């Protein structure tokens, strides 16, 4: 507020009584003659200001001066969340009565009007905005102030102001929040024993219909009334307040925040339809989704212009939930991939051992029987499929002309090598195309049985683990090994988890979305905040 310079005599206001002031005014007014050249309103103003002291309130020493106010909100200029304030341009109107300015029937005019110069010569309420951060008068093209003095002493004073006012904002439900911003007007100098404030009805606070904000809509019903008297060490001060509600528009946040993150979550579900063995594709999709989600949420938090509050906002819950879904999709694949490949190491080790023992050698002492007499003898051995239960016969050719150097000390001449029986070749080639070698037969769960040499063992040589699964009776080899059964069940479990995730993830996300929006939209009621 602009300062006011005293121009009246230095007489102490406290030493004057209202009777002294009235007697002085009556005596002077009866003998007052306007200066030459003054007439009409100028003469009246000159007359009533001759004995007027603007430092003394009306009814000094008597009842408190009543001041009525009304406000026209011309525009809401900005709402800044990070500093929790808003700007607006208003017309502040004040009404009070000052008997010292009554001029009766001295003029036929309904009122005497003036501007800034007049308000500096009369008493005016010392009002201020309690939550004001910044305020400016408007002086283009002339100071925007108006004073009207009515014949009975009523005073009307209005001014145009641009204010920046603080507003206590709560962002727990952001961006579905509603902010109630208050404006408090009170007296700065006069206590409630000297000045009382009230709203001038019926148009106490009027909101312009042209107000439009990009991110908010304003509720046209404004609440106003007296506020609790402000108590300071210097006394109690009368105050009035009004408030309005700002409802945040959701369209921007749905398009820029909610839809992109929801689409990223949906994209992360694509990995459930990618083959489990395609680790590179599924991992890269999951990692890319998580990184994009993190970039989106971090960038939005930096550009939203919100203060760093200590509580969790509604949009933070949404972002965290979407990020959790993306991470869960990647975690689901880690579990599925583990189940799919958990016995790969064991199978690779067995495969290496089978390659190292691809050719079998047996001592000649194990080759007793009528078939041992031929120089190139063929012995029949039986394999039983662990999956189908069929018995398959092989002929093992013994070539005595190619001794194995591993059995040189034992004088074991013949070398065993598996040869497929012609009968098996004719009967099962079309049914079991994978059984092209002994190595593949063993790998696919075939049990080997030698009809002529079941108990043959090289003296002094430790039996290789491969032979434990190789030389078994037909009865014991008819069922799959525990490791193979576990492998098949693990793969089946991995497939079932993938199939379950295809349904469970979308349903869970849909349930979360419905719960989220139902809860926060139910809190978006104007009646709860007014």
Coordinates of C-alpha atoms in Angstrom, one line a residue:
X1 CA 0.0 0.0 0.0
X2 CA 1.2 3.5 -0.7
X3 CA 2.3 5.6 2.2
X4 CA 0.1 8.6 3.2
X5 CA 1.7 11.9 4.2
X6 CA -0.1 13.9 6.9
X7 CA -1.0 17.4 5.9
X8 CA -3.2 18.5 8.9
X9 CA -2.1 20.4 11.9
X10 CA 0.0 18.6 14.4
X11 CA -2.7 18.5 17.0
X12 CA -2.8 15.1 18.8
X13 CA -5.7 13.0 17.7
X14 CA -6.0 11.4 21.1
X15 CA -6.5 14.8 22.8
X16 CA -9.5 15.6 20.6
X17 CA -13.0 14.5 21.4
X18 CA -15.8 14.1 18.9
X19 CA -17.7 17.0 20.4
X20 CA -14.7 19.3 19.9
X21 CA -14.4 18.2 16.3
X22 CA -18.2 18.7 15.6
X23 CA -18.2 22.1 17.2
X24 CA -15.2 23.2 15.3
X25 CA -16.8 22.0 12.0
X26 CA -20.1 23.7 12.7
X27 CA -18.5 27.0 13.7
X28 CA -16.3 27.0 10.6
X29 CA -18.9 25.9 8.2
X30 CA -21.3 28.6 9.2
X31 CA -18.8 31.3 8.4
X32 CA -17.0 29.6 5.5
X33 CA -16.7 31.4 2.3
X34 CA -15.1 29.6 -0.7
X35 CA -12.1 31.2 -2.3
X36 CA -12.6 33.3 -5.4
X37 CA -13.0 31.2 -8.5
X38 CA -14.3 28.0 -6.7
X39 CA -17.8 26.9 -7.1
X40 CA -19.8 23.7 -7.3
X41 CA -18.1 20.5 -6.2
X42 CA -14.7 22.1 -5.8
X43 CA -16.1 24.6 -3.4
X44 CA -17.8 21.9 -1.4
X45 CA -14.7 19.7 -1.2
X46 CA -12.6 22.7 -0.2
X47 CA -15.1 23.5 2.5
X48 CA -15.4 20.1 4.1
X49 CA -11.7 19.5 4.1
X50 CA -10.9 22.7 5.9
X51 CA -11.3 21.2 9.3
X52 CA -10.9 17.5 8.3
X53 CA -8.2 15.4 9.9
X54 CA -7.5 12.2 7.8
X55 CA -5.5 10.7 10.7
X56 CA -8.6 10.3 12.8
X57 CA -11.2 7.6 12.1
X58 CA -14.9 8.3 11.9
X59 CA -16.7 8.1 15.2
X60 CA -13.5 8.3 17.1
X61 CA -14.0 7.5 20.7
X62 CA -17.3 5.9 20.0
X63 CA -18.4 2.7 18.3
X64 CA -16.2 0.9 15.9
X65 CA -16.2 2.0 12.3
X66 CA -17.9 -0.6 10.1
X67 CA -16.3 -1.2 6.8
X68 CA -18.1 -3.4 4.1
X69 CA -16.1 -4.9 1.3
X70 CA -16.8 -6.5 -2.0
X71 CA -14.5 -8.0 -4.6
X72 CA -14.8 -8.5 -8.3
X73 CA -12.3 -11.1 -9.6
X74 CA -11.4 -10.0 -13.1
X75 CA -8.9 -12.7 -13.9
X76 CA -6.9 -15.6 -12.4
X77 CA -3.5 -15.2 -13.9
X78 CA -1.5 -18.3 -12.9
X79 CA -1.4 -21.2 -10.5
X80 CA 2.1 -22.3 -9.5
X81 CA 2.3 -25.6 -7.7
X82 CA 6.0 -25.5 -6.9
X83 CA 5.7 -22.2 -5.0
X84 CA 2.1 -22.9 -3.9
X85 CA 0.6 -19.6 -4.9
X86 CA -1.7 -18.1 -7.4
X87 CA -2.2 -14.7 -9.1
X88 CA -5.3 -12.7 -9.7
X89 CA -6.4 -9.3 -10.7
X90 CA -9.3 -7.8 -8.7
X91 CA -11.4 -4.8 -8.0
X92 CA -11.4 -4.2 -4.3
X93 CA -14.4 -2.0 -3.2
X94 CA -14.8 -0.5 0.3
X95 CA -17.8 1.1 1.8
X96 CA -18.0 3.1 5.1
X97 CA -19.6 6.2 6.5
X98 CA -17.8 9.3 7.6
X99 CA -20.1 12.0 9.1
X100 CA -17.4 14.6 8.7
X101 CA -17.7 14.4 4.9
X102 CA -21.5 14.9 4.7
X103 CA -22.5 17.9 2.7
X104 CA -26.2 17.7 2.8
X105 CA -28.1 19.7 0.2
X106 CA -25.2 21.9 -0.8
X107 CA -25.1 20.2 -4.2
X108 CA -27.6 18.8 -6.6
X109 CA -25.1 16.1 -7.7
X110 CA -25.7 12.6 -6.4
X111 CA -22.1 12.3 -5.3
X112 CA -18.8 14.0 -5.5
X113 CA -16.2 11.9 -7.3
X114 CA -12.5 12.1 -7.4
X115 CA -9.4 9.9 -7.6
X116 CA -6.1 9.2 -6.1
X117 CA -5.5 12.7 -4.8
X118 CA -8.8 12.7 -2.9
X119 CA -8.1 9.4 -1.1
X120 CA -4.9 10.8 0.3
X121 CA -6.8 13.6 2.0
X122 CA -9.4 11.6 3.8
X123 CA -9.4 8.7 6.2
X124 CA -9.4 5.2 4.6
X125 CA -9.4 1.7 6.1
X126 CA -6.0 0.3 6.5
X127 CA -6.7 -3.1 4.9
X128 CA -4.3 -5.6 3.7
X129 CA -4.3 -9.2 2.3
X130 CA -2.9 -11.5 5.0
X131 CA -1.7 -14.2 2.5
X132 CA -0.3 -11.7 0.0
X133 CA 3.2 -12.3 -1.5
X134 CA 3.2 -9.5 -4.0
X135 CA 0.8 -6.7 -4.9
X136 CA 0.7 -3.9 -7.5
X137 CA -1.5 -1.0 -8.2
X138 CA -2.5 -0.3 -11.8
X139 CA -1.5 3.2 -13.0
X140 CA -2.2 2.9 -16.8
X141 CA -3.3 5.3 -18.1
X142 CA -4.2 7.0 -14.8
X143 CA -4.0 5.6 -11.3
X144 CA -6.9 3.1 -11.2
X145 CA -8.6 4.4 -8.0
X146 CA -12.0 5.9 -7.5
X147 CA -13.5 7.8 -4.6
X148 CA -17.2 8.8 -4.3
X149 CA -18.5 10.9 -1.5
X150 CA -22.3 10.9 -1.0
X151 CA -24.3 13.7 0.6
X152 CA -24.9 11.7 3.8
X153 CA -21.2 11.0 4.3
X154 CA -21.1 7.5 2.7
X155 CA -17.8 6.8 1.1
X156 CA -17.2 4.4 -1.8
X157 CA -13.6 3.6 -2.6
X158 CA -12.4 1.1 -5.2
X159 CA -9.0 0.2 -6.7
X160 CA -7.6 -2.3 -9.2
X161 CA -4.9 -4.6 -7.8
X162 CA -2.9 -7.5 -9.1
X163 CA -2.0 -9.9 -6.3
X164 CA 0.1 -13.0 -5.8
X165 CA -1.3 -14.9 -2.9
X166 CA -0.2 -18.0 -1.2
X167 CA -2.4 -21.1 -1.3
X168 CA -2.0 -24.2 0.9
X169 CA -2.0 -27.0 -1.6
X170 CA -2.2 -30.7 -1.0
X171 CA -1.0 -33.0 -3.8
X172 CA -1.9 -36.4 -2.3
X173 CA -4.4 -37.0 -5.1
X174 CA -2.5 -35.3 -7.9
X175 CA -3.4 -35.1 -10.7
X176 CA -7.0 -35.7 -9.6
X177 CA -6.7 -33.1 -6.9
X178 CA -8.8 -30.1 -6.1
X179 CA -7.2 -27.0 -4.5
X180 CA -9.1 -24.7 -2.2
X181 CA -7.4 -21.3 -2.2
X182 CA -8.3 -18.7 0.4
X183 CA -8.0 -14.9 0.4
X184 CA -7.9 -13.2 3.8
X185 CA -8.6 -9.5 4.2
X186 CA -8.0 -7.8 7.6
X187 CA -7.1 -4.5 9.2
X188 CA -3.5 -3.8 9.7
X189 CA -3.6 -1.0 12.4
X190 CA -7.1 -0.8 13.8
X191 CA -8.2 -3.5 16.3
X192 CA -11.7 -5.0 16.3
X193 CA -12.7 -2.3 18.9
X194 CA -12.0 0.4 16.3
X195 CA -12.8 -1.2 13.0
X196 CA -15.0 -4.2 12.0
X197 CA -15.0 -5.8 8.6
X198 CA -17.9 -7.5 6.8
X199 CA -18.9 -8.5 3.3
X200 CA -21.3 -6.3 1.4
X201 CA -24.2 -8.4 0.2
X202 CA -25.6 -9.6 -2.1
X203 CA -22.6 -9.4 -4.5
X204 CA -19.8 -9.8 -2.0
X205 CA -17.5 -11.8 -4.3
X206 CA -18.1 -11.9 -8.0
X207 CA -16.2 -14.1 -10.4
X208 CA -15.8 -13.1 -14.0
X209 CA -17.4 -15.5 -16.5
X210 CA -14.4 -15.0 -18.8
X211 CA -11.9 -16.6 -16.5
X212 CA -10.2 -19.6 -18.1
X213 CA -7.2 -21.5 -16.9
X214 CA -5.3 -24.1 -19.0
X215 CA -4.9 -26.7 -16.3
X216 CA -7.8 -25.9 -14.0
X217 CA -11.5 -25.2 -14.0
X218 CA -12.9 -22.8 -11.4
X219 CA -16.0 -23.6 -9.5
X220 CA -18.3 -20.6 -9.9
X221 CA -19.8 -20.9 -6.4
X222 CA -17.4 -19.0 -4.1
X223 CA -17.7 -19.2 -0.4
X224 CA -17.2 -16.1 1.7
X225 CA -17.7 -15.0 5.3
X226 CA -16.0 -13.8 8.4
X227 CA -12.8 -15.6 9.5
X228 CA -11.5 -16.2 13.0
X229 CA -10.2 -12.9 14.3
X230 CA -6.5 -12.8 14.0
X231 CA -4.8 -12.5 17.4
X232 CA -1.4 -10.7 17.6
X233 CA 0.5 -9.3 20.5
X234 CA -1.0 -5.9 19.8
X235 CA -4.6 -7.1 19.9
X236 CA -7.4 -8.8 18.0
X237 CA -8.1 -7.7 14.4
X238 CA -11.2 -8.2 12.4
X239 CA -10.9 -10.2 9.2
X240 CA -13.0 -11.6 6.3
X241 CA -12.2 -14.2 3.8
X242 CA -13.4 -15.8 0.6
X243 CA -12.2 -19.0 -1.2
X244 CA -12.6 -20.7 -4.5
X245 CA -12.0 -24.2 -5.7
X246 CA -9.7 -25.2 -8.6
X247 CA -10.3 -28.6 -10.2
X248 CA -7.4 -29.9 -12.2
X249 CA -8.1 -31.0 -15.7
X250 CA -7.2 -34.6 -16.3
X251 CA -6.9 -34.7 -20.1
X252 CA -3.3 -33.6 -20.3
X253 CA -2.2 -36.1 -17.7
X254 CA -4.1 -39.0 -19.2
X255 CA -2.5 -38.4 -22.6
X256 CA 1.0 -37.5 -21.4
X257 CA 1.4 -39.8 -18.4
X258 CA -1.2 -42.5 -17.9
X259 CA -1.6 -43.8 -21.4
X260 CA 2.1 -44.1 -22.3
X261 CA 2.9 -46.0 -19.1
X262 CA -0.1 -48.3 -19.5
X263 CA 1.0 -49.0 -23.1
X264 CA 4.5 -49.8 -21.9
X265 CA 3.0 -52.3 -19.5
X266 CA 1.0 -53.9 -22.3
X267 CA 4.1 -54.1 -24.4
X268 CA 5.9 -55.9 -21.7
X269 CA 3.3 -58.7 -21.9
X270 CA 4.4 -59.5 -25.5
X271 CA 7.3 -61.5 -24.0
X272 CA 4.8 -64.1 -22.8
X273 CA 4.1 -65.1 -26.4
X274 CA 7.7 -65.3 -27.4
X275 CA 9.3 -68.8 -27.3
X276 CA 11.1 -69.5 -24.0
X277 CA 14.3 -70.5 -25.8
X278 CA 14.5 -67.0 -27.3
X279 CA 16.3 -65.5 -24.3
X280 CA 17.8 -62.6 -26.2
X281 CA 14.4 -61.4 -27.5
X282 CA 12.6 -61.7 -24.2
X283 CA 15.3 -60.2 -22.1
X284 CA 15.9 -57.2 -24.5
X285 CA 12.2 -56.5 -24.6
X286 CA 11.9 -56.6 -20.8
X287 CA 15.0 -54.4 -20.2
X288 CA 13.9 -51.9 -22.9
X289 CA 10.5 -51.6 -21.3
X290 CA 11.9 -51.0 -17.9
X291 CA 14.4 -48.4 -19.1
X292 CA 11.7 -46.6 -21.1
X293 CA 9.3 -46.7 -18.1
X294 CA 12.0 -45.2 -15.9
X295 CA 12.9 -42.5 -18.3
X296 CA 9.2 -41.6 -18.7
X297 CA 8.5 -41.3 -15.0
X298 CA 11.8 -39.5 -14.2
X299 CA 11.3 -37.0 -17.0
X300 CA 7.7 -36.4 -16.0
X301 CA 8.6 -35.8 -12.4
X302 CA 11.2 -33.2 -13.5
X303 CA 8.8 -31.3 -15.8
X304 CA 5.6 -31.5 -13.8
X305 CA 6.6 -28.4 -11.7
X306 CA 5.6 -30.0 -8.4
X307 CA 7.3 -29.3 -5.1
X308 CA 9.3 -32.1 -3.5
X309 CA 6.7 -33.2 -1.0
X310 CA 7.3 -35.8 1.7
X311 CA 4.2 -37.8 0.9
X312 CA 3.3 -40.1 -2.0
X313 CA 1.1 -38.7 -4.7
X314 CA -1.5 -40.6 -6.7
X315 CA 0.5 -40.4 -9.9
X316 CA 3.5 -41.8 -8.0
X317 CA 1.5 -44.9 -7.1
X318 CA 0.5 -45.4 -10.7
X319 CA 4.1 -45.0 -12.0
X320 CA 5.4 -47.4 -9.3
X321 CA 2.6 -49.9 -10.1
X322 CA 3.4 -49.8 -13.9
X323 CA 7.1 -50.2 -13.2
X324 CA 6.4 -53.1 -10.9
X325 CA 4.4 -54.8 -13.7
X326 CA 7.3 -54.3 -16.2
X327 CA 9.8 -55.7 -13.7
X328 CA 7.5 -58.6 -12.9
X329 CA 7.3 -59.5 -16.6
X330 CA 11.1 -59.8 -16.7
X331 CA 11.2 -61.7 -13.4
X332 CA 8.6 -64.1 -14.7
X333 CA 10.9 -64.9 -17.6
X334 CA 13.9 -65.5 -15.4
X335 CA 11.8 -68.1 -13.5
X336 CA 10.6 -69.7 -16.7
X337 CA 14.0 -69.8 -18.3
X338 CA 15.5 -71.4 -15.2
X339 CA 12.9 -74.1 -15.2
X340 CA 13.4 -74.6 -18.9
X341 CA 17.1 -75.0 -18.8
X342 CA 17.9 -76.1 -15.2
X343 CA 19.3 -79.6 -16.2
X344 CA 21.1 -78.3 -19.3
X345 CA 24.5 -78.5 -17.4
X346 CA 23.9 -82.1 -16.5
X347 CA 22.9 -83.0 -20.0
X348 CA 25.9 -81.3 -21.5
X349 CA 28.2 -83.1 -19.1
X350 CA 26.6 -86.5 -20.0
X351 CA 26.9 -85.6 -23.7
X352 CA 30.6 -85.0 -23.3
X353 CA 31.0 -88.3 -21.5
X354 CA 29.1 -90.1 -24.3
X355 CA 31.4 -88.6 -26.9
X356 CA 34.4 -89.8 -25.0
X357 CA 33.0 -93.3 -24.8
X358 CA 31.5 -93.5 -28.2
X359 CA 33.3 -96.8 -29.0
X360 CA 33.1 -99.7 -26.5
X361 CA 35.8 -102.4 -26.1
X362 CA 35.3 -105.6 -24.2
X363 CA 37.9 -108.4 -23.3
X364 CA 37.8 -111.6 -25.3
X365 CA 37.1 -113.6 -22.1
X366 CA 33.7 -112.0 -22.2
X367 CA 33.0 -113.4 -25.7
X368 CA 32.2 -117.0 -24.7
X369 CA 29.6 -118.8 -26.6
X370 CA 29.0 -120.2 -30.1
X371 CA 29.2 -116.7 -31.7
X372 CA 32.8 -116.3 -30.6
X373 CA 34.1 -118.7 -33.2
X374 CA 33.7 -116.4 -36.3
X375 CA 36.5 -114.0 -37.2
X376 CA 34.0 -111.2 -37.7
X377 CA 31.3 -112.0 -35.3
X378 CA 28.1 -110.1 -34.7
X379 CA 26.4 -110.1 -31.3
X380 CA 22.9 -109.1 -30.8
X381 CA 22.1 -106.5 -28.1
X382 CA 18.7 -105.2 -27.2
X383 CA 17.7 -101.6 -26.5
X384 CA 14.4 -100.7 -25.0
X385 CA 12.8 -97.3 -25.5
X386 CA 12.1 -95.4 -22.3
X387 CA 9.2 -93.6 -23.9
X388 CA 7.4 -96.2 -26.1
X389 CA 8.5 -99.4 -24.4
X390 CA 9.5 -101.0 -27.7
X391 CA 12.5 -103.3 -27.8
X392 CA 15.0 -102.7 -30.5
X393 CA 17.7 -105.1 -31.5
X394 CA 21.2 -104.1 -32.6
X395 CA 24.0 -106.2 -33.9
X396 CA 27.4 -105.5 -32.5
X397 CA 30.2 -106.3 -34.9
X398 CA 33.4 -107.7 -33.4
X399 CA 36.4 -107.0 -35.5
X400 CA 39.3 -109.1 -34.3
X401 CA 41.6 -107.5 -36.8
X402 CA 41.4 -104.1 -35.2
X403 CA 42.5 -104.5 -31.6
X404 CA 42.0 -101.7 -29.2
X405 CA 45.2 -100.4 -27.7
X406 CA 43.4 -99.7 -24.4
X407 CA 43.2 -103.5 -23.8
X408 CA 46.7 -104.4 -25.0
X409 CA 47.8 -105.7 -21.6
X410 CA 44.7 -107.9 -21.4
X411 CA 45.1 -109.4 -24.8
X412 CA 41.6 -108.3 -25.8
X413 CA 41.5 -108.3 -29.5
X414 CA 37.9 -107.7 -30.6
X415 CA 36.5 -104.2 -30.9
X416 CA 32.8 -103.6 -30.3
X417 CA 30.9 -101.2 -32.6
X418 CA 27.1 -101.0 -32.8
X419 CA 25.5 -101.9 -36.1
X420 CA 21.7 -101.5 -36.6
X421 CA 19.9 -104.7 -37.2
X422 CA 18.4 -105.0 -40.7
X423 CA 15.1 -106.0 -39.1
X424 CA 14.9 -102.8 -37.0
X425 CA 15.8 -100.7 -40.0
X426 CA 13.0 -102.1 -42.0
X427 CA 10.4 -101.9 -39.2
X428 CA 11.1 -98.7 -37.4
X429 CA 13.0 -96.3 -39.6
X430 CA 9.9 -94.3 -40.3
X431 CA 8.7 -94.3 -36.8
X432 CA 11.9 -93.4 -34.9
X433 CA 13.9 -91.2 -37.2
X434 CA 16.1 -89.9 -34.4
X435 CA 17.6 -93.4 -33.6
X436 CA 20.3 -93.2 -36.1
X437 CA 23.2 -93.9 -33.7
X438 CA 23.9 -95.5 -30.4
X439 CA 24.7 -92.1 -29.0
X440 CA 21.3 -90.7 -29.8
X441 CA 19.6 -93.8 -28.5
X442 CA 21.2 -93.3 -25.2
X443 CA 20.4 -89.6 -25.1
X444 CA 16.8 -90.3 -25.8
X445 CA 16.3 -92.7 -23.0
X446 CA 17.1 -96.0 -24.7
X447 CA 18.3 -98.8 -22.3
X448 CA 21.1 -101.1 -23.6
X449 CA 21.2 -104.8 -22.9
X450 CA 23.7 -107.3 -24.1
X451 CA 22.2 -110.8 -24.3
X452 CA 25.5 -112.6 -24.5
X453 CA 27.7 -110.4 -22.2
X454 CA 25.6 -109.0 -19.3
X455 CA 28.2 -109.3 -16.6
X456 CA 31.3 -108.5 -18.6
X457 CA 33.7 -106.1 -16.9
X458 CA 37.4 -105.2 -17.5
X459 CA 39.5 -106.3 -14.5
X460 CA 41.2 -103.4 -12.7
X461 CA 39.4 -100.7 -14.7
X462 CA 36.8 -98.5 -13.0
X463 CA 33.5 -98.7 -14.7
X464 CA 32.5 -95.4 -16.4
X465 CA 29.3 -93.8 -15.4
X466 CA 28.0 -94.1 -18.9
X467 CA 27.9 -97.9 -18.6
X468 CA 25.6 -97.6 -15.5
X469 CA 22.8 -96.4 -17.7
X470 CA 23.9 -98.5 -20.7
X471 CA 24.1 -102.1 -19.5
X472 CA 20.8 -102.7 -17.8
X473 CA 18.2 -105.4 -18.1
X474 CA 15.2 -104.9 -20.2
X475 CA 12.9 -104.9 -17.2
X476 CA 14.7 -102.2 -15.4
X477 CA 15.1 -99.9 -18.4
X478 CA 11.4 -99.7 -19.4
X479 CA 10.8 -96.5 -17.4
X480 CA 12.5 -93.1 -17.9
X481 CA 15.3 -92.0 -15.6
X482 CA 14.4 -89.6 -12.8
X483 CA 16.5 -86.8 -14.4
X484 CA 14.7 -87.1 -17.7
X485 CA 11.3 -87.1 -15.9
X486 CA 12.2 -84.1 -13.9
X487 CA 13.4 -82.3 -17.0
X488 CA 10.1 -82.9 -18.8
X489 CA 8.1 -81.8 -15.8
X490 CA 10.2 -78.6 -15.4
X491 CA 9.6 -77.7 -19.0
X492 CA 5.9 -78.4 -18.7
X493 CA 5.8 -76.2 -15.6
X494 CA 7.6 -73.4 -17.4
X495 CA 5.1 -73.6 -20.3
X496 CA 2.2 -73.5 -17.8
X497 CA 3.6 -70.5 -16.0
X498 CA 3.9 -68.6 -19.3
X499 CA 0.3 -69.6 -20.2
X500 CA -0.9 -68.4 -16.8
X501 CA 1.0 -65.1 -17.1
X502 CA -0.8 -64.4 -20.3
X503 CA -4.1 -64.2 -18.4
X504 CA -3.0 -63.3 -14.9
X505 CA -1.0 -60.2 -15.8
X506 CA -3.8 -58.4 -17.8
X507 CA -6.5 -59.3 -15.3
X508 CA -4.4 -58.0 -12.4
X509 CA -3.5 -54.8 -14.2
X510 CA -7.2 -54.3 -15.1
X511 CA -8.2 -54.8 -11.5
X512 CA -5.6 -52.4 -10.3
X513 CA -6.7 -49.8 -12.9
X514 CA -10.4 -50.1 -11.9
X515 CA -9.5 -49.9 -8.2
X516 CA -7.2 -46.9 -8.7
X517 CA -9.5 -44.8 -10.7
X518 CA -12.6 -45.6 -8.6
X519 CA -10.8 -44.7 -5.4
X520 CA -9.3 -41.4 -6.5
X521 CA -12.3 -40.2 -8.6
X522 CA -14.5 -40.8 -5.6
X523 CA -12.4 -38.3 -3.6
X524 CA -12.9 -35.7 -6.4
X525 CA -16.0 -34.2 -4.8
X526 CA -16.4 -30.5 -4.5
X527 CA -18.6 -30.8 -1.4
X528 CA -15.8 -32.4 0.5
X529 CA -13.5 -29.4 0.1
X530 CA -15.8 -26.5 0.4

